[in-house]
Short mmCIF file of C-alpha atoms and ligand atoms in Angstrom, two decimals:
data_model
loop_
_atom_site.label_atom_id
_atom_site.label_comp_id
_atom_site.label_asym_id
_atom_site.label_seq_id
_atom_site.Cartn_x
_atom_site.Cartn_y
_atom_site.Cartn_z
CA MET F 1 -41.36 -20.37 96.82
CA ALA F 2 -43.53 -17.37 97.49
CA ARG F 3 -47.26 -17.97 97.64
CA ARG F 4 -49.24 -15.83 95.18
CA SER F 5 -52.12 -13.87 96.49
CA LYS F 6 -55.47 -14.85 95.16
CA ILE F 7 -57.70 -11.89 94.32
CA TYR F 8 -60.84 -13.71 93.29
CA GLU F 9 -62.09 -17.17 92.40
CA GLY F 10 -64.97 -17.48 89.96
CA LYS F 11 -66.70 -20.47 88.41
CA ALA F 12 -64.19 -20.99 85.58
CA LYS F 13 -61.17 -18.86 86.50
CA ILE F 14 -58.98 -17.73 89.38
CA LEU F 15 -57.38 -14.27 89.47
CA TYR F 16 -54.00 -13.79 91.16
CA GLU F 17 -52.01 -10.63 91.76
CA GLY F 18 -49.71 -10.02 88.79
CA PRO F 19 -45.96 -9.39 88.84
CA GLU F 20 -46.34 -5.62 88.37
CA ALA F 21 -48.82 -3.07 89.65
CA GLY F 22 -51.88 -2.97 87.43
CA THR F 23 -51.50 -6.56 86.22
CA ILE F 24 -53.37 -9.72 87.08
CA ILE F 25 -52.81 -13.39 86.31
CA GLN F 26 -55.89 -15.21 85.00
CA TYR F 27 -55.82 -18.96 85.65
CA PHE F 28 -58.26 -21.07 83.61
CA LYS F 29 -59.79 -23.95 85.59
CA ASP F 30 -61.19 -27.17 84.15
CA ASP F 31 -64.53 -26.58 85.89
CA ALA F 32 -67.61 -26.31 83.72
CA THR F 33 -70.84 -24.94 85.13
CA ALA F 34 -74.22 -24.17 83.63
CA PHE F 35 -77.59 -22.85 84.77
CA ASN F 36 -75.98 -20.67 87.42
CA ALA F 37 -73.80 -23.54 88.64
CA GLU F 38 -76.71 -25.97 89.17
CA LYS F 39 -74.87 -28.28 86.77
CA LYS F 40 -71.15 -28.76 87.46
CA GLU F 41 -68.38 -30.97 86.15
CA VAL F 42 -64.60 -30.99 85.91
CA ILE F 43 -63.64 -31.43 82.26
CA GLU F 44 -59.97 -32.26 81.91
CA GLY F 45 -58.25 -29.98 79.41
CA LYS F 46 -60.98 -27.34 79.13
CA GLY F 47 -58.91 -24.69 80.91
CA VAL F 48 -55.91 -25.21 78.63
CA LEU F 49 -58.07 -24.92 75.51
CA ASN F 50 -59.90 -21.81 76.72
CA ASN F 51 -56.65 -20.12 77.74
CA ARG F 52 -55.25 -20.64 74.23
CA LEU F 53 -58.51 -19.75 72.43
CA SER F 54 -59.04 -16.62 74.50
CA GLU F 55 -55.44 -15.59 73.81
CA PHE F 56 -56.09 -16.03 70.09
CA PHE F 57 -59.28 -13.94 70.04
CA MET F 58 -58.06 -11.23 72.43
CA SER F 59 -54.69 -10.75 70.71
CA GLY F 60 -56.49 -10.62 67.36
CA LEU F 61 -58.70 -7.85 68.71
CA ASN F 62 -55.67 -5.97 70.10
CA ASN F 63 -54.04 -6.24 66.66
CA ILE F 64 -56.99 -4.66 64.85
CA GLY F 65 -57.24 -1.83 67.37
CA VAL F 66 -60.04 -3.09 69.60
CA PRO F 67 -58.62 -2.62 73.10
CA THR F 68 -58.67 -5.59 75.47
CA HIS F 69 -57.20 -6.33 78.89
CA PHE F 70 -55.03 -9.10 77.42
CA ILE F 71 -51.22 -8.75 77.63
CA LYS F 72 -49.78 -12.23 77.02
CA ARG F 73 -50.19 -15.92 77.70
CA ILE F 74 -47.77 -17.09 80.39
CA ASN F 75 -48.21 -20.85 80.27
CA MET F 76 -50.77 -23.56 79.46
CA ARG F 77 -53.33 -22.33 81.97
CA GLU F 78 -52.42 -18.73 82.73
CA GLN F 79 -52.36 -15.37 81.04
CA LEU F 80 -51.26 -11.93 82.09
CA VAL F 81 -53.94 -9.24 81.82
CA ARG F 82 -54.35 -5.61 82.81
CA SER F 83 -56.22 -5.07 86.00
CA CYS F 84 -59.51 -3.28 85.34
CA GLU F 85 -62.79 -2.60 87.03
CA ILE F 86 -65.41 -4.85 85.49
CA ILE F 87 -68.69 -3.14 84.60
CA PRO F 88 -71.35 -5.36 86.19
CA LEU F 89 -73.00 -6.26 82.88
CA GLU F 90 -72.87 -9.27 80.59
CA ILE F 91 -73.09 -7.93 77.06
CA VAL F 92 -74.65 -10.47 74.71
CA VAL F 93 -74.61 -10.04 70.92
CA ARG F 94 -76.85 -12.31 68.87
CA ASN F 95 -76.72 -12.91 65.12
CA PHE F 96 -79.01 -15.96 65.07
CA ALA F 97 -81.66 -16.94 67.61
CA ALA F 98 -80.67 -19.57 70.18
CA GLY F 99 -80.86 -20.19 73.90
CA SER F 100 -82.68 -17.69 76.06
CA ILE F 101 -83.93 -15.42 73.24
CA SER F 102 -85.54 -18.43 71.57
CA ASP F 103 -87.23 -19.39 74.85
CA ARG F 104 -88.22 -15.83 75.74
CA LEU F 105 -89.61 -14.75 72.37
CA GLY F 106 -90.53 -18.10 70.82
CA ILE F 107 -88.09 -17.79 67.90
CA GLU F 108 -86.89 -21.07 66.45
CA GLU F 109 -83.20 -21.76 67.14
CA GLY F 110 -81.06 -20.97 64.12
CA THR F 111 -83.34 -18.24 62.74
CA GLN F 112 -81.23 -15.38 61.38
CA LEU F 113 -82.04 -12.16 63.21
CA PRO F 114 -82.83 -9.04 61.15
CA ARG F 115 -79.70 -7.40 62.57
CA PRO F 116 -77.33 -8.12 65.44
CA ILE F 117 -79.25 -7.75 68.68
CA ILE F 118 -77.44 -6.53 71.79
CA GLU F 119 -78.75 -7.45 75.21
CA TYR F 120 -77.53 -6.56 78.68
CA TYR F 121 -77.68 -8.80 81.75
CA TYR F 122 -76.93 -7.60 85.27
CA LYS F 123 -73.99 -9.62 86.63
CA ASP F 124 -75.29 -11.02 89.89
CA ASP F 125 -75.24 -14.77 90.46
CA SER F 126 -77.61 -14.55 93.43
CA LEU F 127 -80.22 -13.09 91.03
CA GLY F 128 -79.29 -15.42 88.16
CA ASP F 129 -77.95 -12.58 85.95
CA PRO F 130 -81.32 -11.01 84.98
CA ILE F 131 -81.78 -9.25 81.64
CA VAL F 132 -81.92 -5.45 82.07
CA SER F 133 -82.58 -2.48 79.82
CA GLU F 134 -80.55 0.69 79.28
CA GLU F 135 -83.09 2.39 81.57
CA HIS F 136 -81.97 0.19 84.48
CA ILE F 137 -78.31 0.70 83.60
CA ALA F 138 -78.69 4.50 83.57
CA ALA F 139 -80.97 4.74 86.61
CA PHE F 140 -78.75 2.56 88.79
CA ASN F 141 -75.61 4.18 87.43
CA TRP F 142 -73.93 0.94 86.36
CA ALA F 143 -72.62 2.72 83.25
CA SER F 144 -72.91 6.25 81.84
CA ALA F 145 -74.49 7.18 78.48
CA GLN F 146 -70.95 7.64 77.10
CA ASP F 147 -69.93 4.20 78.42
CA MET F 148 -72.99 2.65 76.74
CA ASP F 149 -72.06 4.27 73.42
CA ASP F 150 -68.53 2.91 73.73
CA ILE F 151 -69.78 -0.53 74.82
CA LEU F 152 -72.10 -0.76 71.80
CA GLY F 153 -69.22 0.18 69.48
CA LEU F 154 -66.88 -2.38 71.07
CA ALA F 155 -69.53 -5.12 71.01
CA LEU F 156 -70.24 -4.62 67.30
CA ARG F 157 -66.55 -4.55 66.40
CA VAL F 158 -65.96 -7.74 68.37
CA ASN F 159 -68.94 -9.27 66.57
CA ASP F 160 -67.58 -8.41 63.13
CA PHE F 161 -64.09 -9.63 63.97
CA LEU F 162 -65.18 -12.92 65.55
CA SER F 163 -67.83 -13.61 62.88
CA GLY F 164 -65.25 -13.14 60.11
CA VAL F 165 -62.46 -15.16 61.72
CA LEU F 166 -64.81 -18.02 62.55
CA PHE F 167 -66.57 -17.94 59.17
CA SER F 168 -63.20 -18.40 57.49
CA VAL F 169 -62.86 -21.77 59.27
CA GLY F 170 -66.42 -22.93 58.61
CA ILE F 171 -67.95 -21.87 61.93
CA LYS F 172 -71.05 -19.71 62.38
CA LEU F 173 -70.97 -17.26 65.30
CA VAL F 174 -74.54 -17.58 66.59
CA ASP F 175 -74.05 -15.37 69.66
CA PHE F 176 -71.53 -14.49 72.34
CA LYS F 177 -71.10 -12.73 75.66
CA ILE F 178 -68.39 -10.25 76.58
CA GLU F 179 -67.54 -8.27 79.66
CA ILE F 180 -66.12 -4.78 79.62
CA GLY F 181 -63.60 -3.32 82.05
CA ARG F 182 -62.59 0.20 82.95
CA LEU F 183 -58.87 0.80 82.65
CA PHE F 184 -57.65 3.86 84.48
CA GLU F 185 -54.74 5.75 82.94
CA GLY F 186 -54.03 8.85 85.00
CA ASP F 187 -57.09 11.07 84.80
CA PHE F 188 -58.51 9.06 81.93
CA GLN F 189 -60.61 5.96 81.80
CA ARG F 190 -60.70 3.64 78.80
CA LEU F 191 -63.13 0.80 78.24
CA VAL F 192 -61.59 -2.50 77.18
CA VAL F 193 -62.84 -5.99 76.40
CA ALA F 194 -62.08 -8.09 79.49
CA ASP F 195 -62.68 -11.53 81.03
CA GLU F 196 -62.43 -14.19 78.29
CA ILE F 197 -63.64 -15.01 74.80
CA SER F 198 -63.89 -18.77 74.38
CA PRO F 199 -66.41 -21.46 73.45
CA ASP F 200 -67.66 -21.14 77.06
CA SER F 201 -69.02 -17.71 76.21
CA CYS F 202 -70.02 -18.11 72.53
CA ARG F 203 -72.36 -20.26 70.50
CA LEU F 204 -70.40 -21.77 67.62
CA TRP F 205 -72.06 -23.99 65.02
CA ASP F 206 -70.37 -25.84 62.19
CA ILE F 207 -71.66 -24.07 59.09
CA LYS F 208 -72.27 -27.22 57.05
CA SER F 209 -73.65 -29.66 59.60
CA GLY F 210 -74.92 -27.33 62.33
CA THR F 211 -72.93 -29.37 64.90
CA LYS F 212 -72.48 -27.43 68.14
CA LEU F 213 -68.87 -26.63 69.06
CA ASP F 214 -69.46 -24.67 72.29
CA LYS F 215 -70.62 -25.00 75.89
CA ASP F 216 -74.12 -26.08 74.80
CA VAL F 217 -72.47 -29.51 74.32
CA PHE F 218 -72.12 -29.57 78.13
CA ARG F 219 -75.36 -27.70 78.95
CA ARG F 220 -77.42 -30.07 76.78
CA ASP F 221 -75.37 -33.29 77.20
CA LEU F 222 -74.49 -33.56 73.51
CA GLY F 223 -71.14 -35.36 73.80
CA SER F 224 -67.53 -34.48 74.58
CA LEU F 225 -66.89 -30.83 75.36
CA THR F 226 -63.13 -31.14 74.91
CA ASP F 227 -63.62 -32.73 71.49
CA ALA F 228 -65.76 -29.74 70.47
CA TYR F 229 -63.29 -27.12 71.79
CA THR F 230 -60.35 -29.06 70.32
CA GLU F 231 -62.07 -28.93 66.92
CA VAL F 232 -62.38 -25.12 67.17
CA ALA F 233 -58.71 -24.78 68.18
CA TYR F 234 -57.64 -27.14 65.41
CA ARG F 235 -59.56 -25.24 62.73
CA LEU F 236 -58.05 -21.96 63.91
CA GLY F 237 -54.57 -23.46 63.52
CA LEU F 238 -53.82 -23.54 67.25
CA LEU F 239 -53.46 -27.31 67.51
CA GLN F 240 -51.78 -29.95 65.44
CA LYS F 241 -53.89 -33.00 64.63
CA SER F 242 -52.26 -35.87 66.41
CA THR F 243 -51.57 -38.96 64.32
CA SER F 244 -51.10 -41.21 67.33
CA GLN F 245 -53.31 -41.77 70.35
CA MET F 246 -51.43 -39.01 72.13
CA LYS F 247 -53.30 -35.95 73.34
CA PRO F 248 -53.23 -32.94 70.98
CA THR F 249 -50.28 -30.61 71.56
CA LEU F 250 -50.42 -26.84 71.57
CA VAL F 251 -48.73 -25.04 68.71
CA LYS F 252 -46.74 -22.01 69.89
P1 TMP O 1 -78.27 -17.24 76.52
O1 TMP O 1 -78.92 -17.59 75.22
O2 TMP O 1 -78.30 -18.35 77.53
O3 TMP O 1 -78.78 -15.94 77.07
O4 TMP O 1 -76.71 -17.01 76.22
C1 TMP O 1 -76.28 -16.06 75.27
C2 TMP O 1 -74.77 -16.16 75.08
O5 TMP O 1 -74.10 -15.80 76.27
C3 TMP O 1 -74.27 -17.56 74.75
O6 TMP O 1 -73.24 -17.45 73.78
C4 TMP O 1 -73.70 -18.08 76.02
C5 TMP O 1 -73.26 -16.84 76.74
N1 TMP O 1 -73.43 -16.94 78.19
C6 TMP O 1 -72.33 -16.77 79.01
O7 TMP O 1 -71.21 -16.59 78.55
N2 TMP O 1 -72.52 -16.83 80.36
C7 TMP O 1 -73.73 -17.03 80.92
O8 TMP O 1 -73.84 -17.06 82.14
C8 TMP O 1 -74.88 -17.19 80.06
C9 TMP O 1 -76.25 -17.42 80.62
C10 TMP O 1 -74.66 -17.12 78.70
N1 LIG O 2 -71.78 -19.61 83.25
C1 LIG O 2 -73.07 -19.77 83.81
C2 LIG O 2 -73.05 -20.69 85.01
O1 LIG O 2 -72.60 -21.34 85.50
C3 LIG O 2 -74.17 -20.18 82.93
C4 LIG O 2 -73.94 -20.71 81.57
O2 LIG O 2 -72.93 -20.44 80.95
O3 LIG O 2 -74.84 -21.40 81.08
O4 LIG O 2 -73.60 -20.99 85.69
#
């Protein structure tokens, strides 16, 4: 068997060279980290759930005309994606206050924001991903003014899509983070949603009870992370509820 060549290993995923030029295989690990990897744990089954959930969100975006890097899921832990150059920004969209905006500005968690707020963080683990303004992004040439226009448009479309899909299954999209990649097609460059969209990168609250169904369960030691992610997958119709003690099985 030929050994695949590893391109990059991050905290939650490994990237391997894909079968064709311009493709990459994304492997979802079971590792969970928080606070810039100060807190770490292996959570059995997390990678499988995130692979399936990210497939669901990314293919939904592709279907409504929001371009993403996603091509197809290959197996339980891997998906095929288009190779792109990641813009070194974490783009956070917030509908309700929680997490760092609550700490930074003293806004009670759960407060509805007057409108979706977009924030940019510079992707650099050694600096702890600091928040930056469009001034920094322009001055340091991380993205052009045209890129920033496109990024804002993509982020708001992703927000509307995810908010609607999740609302329909009783989940409030409090906030989320996306990453954007540059796809080169001949002389043209297109920006696409890249990386992953999963409960690792969103805040998801049950609308009725306020129960957290995202990575805050791990960050704040609130219980079983796989139970929370399984609940999200189940509500979205991606899992069958098991009647026995067997583990949940993926629905094709
Ligand atoms: P924050 O409130 O900690 O700034 O997080 C905002 C959103 O971004 C939340 O949905 C979690 C997500 N996020 C990531 O995906 N990766 C990260 O490294 C951090 C800090 C947040
Ligand atoms: N993903 C980040 C880390 O490990 C932080 C987080 O999601 O809270 O460290």
